[in-house]
Amino acid sequence: MEPHYLGDRDLIGCPAAKKAAEQAYRMAGWQPADVEVAEISAPFAHQEILWARALSLSASHAQLNSTGGWFAGNPYVVAGLERICCAAEAVRAGRARR
């Protein structure tokens, strides 16, 4: 969890997201390069870039928000759930394995 006040936190490093990603990769037995598709729930363009970087994901090895993410529409209340569904659909359709 990040501190609430702007002066108390790193605005470009996303240490909490980085730590959570490292733990998730370790628990899954994956490396970031194993991820083929990722749907990042980011309402602003700069957040998508920062969070992809914190998750150690790059467009060179993963399809990032290939559905357009929040920029394809703004389903505010269900945005995270929609990202999960889009990623699952990519796997089910055979466009990615993970």
Coordinates of C-alpha atoms in Angstrom, one line a residue:
M1 CA 0.0 0.0 0.0
E2 CA 1.3 3.4 -0.9
P3 CA 1.3 6.4 1.5
H4 CA -1.7 8.8 0.9
Y5 CA 0.1 12.1 0.8
L6 CA 1.9 13.1 -2.4
G7 CA 5.1 14.3 -0.6
D8 CA 5.4 10.9 1.2
R9 CA 5.5 8.6 -1.8
D10 CA 7.4 7.9 -5.0
L11 CA 5.2 9.0 -7.9
I12 CA 7.0 7.1 -10.6
G13 CA 8.4 4.0 -8.9
C14 CA 5.2 2.3 -7.7
P15 CA 7.0 0.3 -5.0
A16 CA 3.9 -1.4 -3.8
A17 CA 2.9 -2.6 -7.2
K18 CA 6.5 -3.8 -7.9
K19 CA 6.5 -5.7 -4.6
A20 CA 3.1 -7.3 -5.3
A21 CA 4.2 -8.3 -8.8
E22 CA 7.4 -9.9 -7.5
Q23 CA 5.4 -11.9 -5.0
A24 CA 2.8 -12.9 -7.6
Y25 CA 5.4 -14.0 -10.1
R26 CA 7.2 -16.0 -7.3
M27 CA 3.9 -17.7 -6.2
A28 CA 3.0 -18.6 -9.8
G29 CA 6.6 -19.7 -10.6
W30 CA 6.7 -17.3 -13.5
Q31 CA 9.0 -14.6 -14.8
P32 CA 7.7 -11.4 -16.4
A33 CA 8.7 -12.7 -19.8
D34 CA 6.3 -15.6 -19.3
V35 CA 3.3 -13.2 -19.5
E36 CA 1.9 -13.1 -23.0
V37 CA -1.1 -10.9 -22.4
A38 CA -1.8 -8.3 -19.7
E39 CA -4.8 -6.1 -19.2
I40 CA -3.9 -3.3 -16.9
S41 CA -6.7 -1.4 -15.2
A42 CA -5.4 2.2 -15.6
P43 CA -7.8 5.1 -16.1
F44 CA -5.0 7.4 -17.3
A45 CA -2.3 6.8 -20.0
H46 CA 0.6 7.6 -17.7
Q47 CA -0.7 5.1 -15.2
E48 CA -0.7 2.3 -17.8
I49 CA 3.0 3.1 -18.6
L50 CA 4.0 3.3 -14.9
W51 CA 2.2 0.2 -13.8
A52 CA 3.4 -1.9 -16.8
R53 CA 7.0 -0.9 -15.8
A54 CA 6.3 -1.8 -12.1
L55 CA 5.0 -5.2 -13.2
S56 CA 8.2 -5.6 -15.4
L57 CA 6.0 -6.0 -18.5
S58 CA 6.9 -4.6 -21.9
A59 CA 5.2 -4.6 -25.2
S60 CA 8.2 -6.5 -26.7
H61 CA 7.1 -9.7 -24.9
A62 CA 3.4 -9.2 -23.9
Q63 CA 0.3 -7.8 -25.5
L64 CA -0.5 -4.9 -23.2
N65 CA -4.2 -3.7 -23.1
S66 CA -4.7 -5.0 -26.6
T67 CA -8.5 -4.4 -26.2
G68 CA -7.8 -0.7 -25.6
G69 CA -8.1 -0.8 -21.8
W70 CA -9.9 2.1 -20.2
F71 CA -9.4 4.1 -23.4
A72 CA -11.9 1.9 -25.2
G73 CA -14.6 3.1 -22.9
N74 CA -14.9 4.1 -19.2
P75 CA -16.6 1.3 -17.3
Y76 CA -15.7 3.0 -14.0
V77 CA -17.4 0.6 -11.6
V78 CA -16.4 -2.6 -13.3
A79 CA -13.1 -1.6 -14.9
G80 CA -10.9 -4.1 -13.1
L81 CA -13.3 -7.0 -13.7
E82 CA -13.5 -6.1 -17.4
R83 CA -9.7 -6.2 -17.6
I84 CA -9.7 -9.7 -16.1
C85 CA -12.4 -10.8 -18.6
C86 CA -10.4 -9.4 -21.6
A87 CA -7.2 -11.1 -20.5
A88 CA -9.1 -14.4 -20.0
E89 CA -10.7 -14.1 -23.4
A90 CA -7.3 -13.7 -25.0
V91 CA -6.2 -16.9 -23.4
R92 CA -9.4 -18.8 -24.3
A93 CA -9.3 -17.6 -27.9
G94 CA -5.7 -18.9 -28.2
R95 CA -4.0 -15.5 -28.7
A96 CA -1.9 -16.2 -25.5
R97 CA -1.2 -19.1 -23.1
R98 CA -0.7 -17.0 -20.0

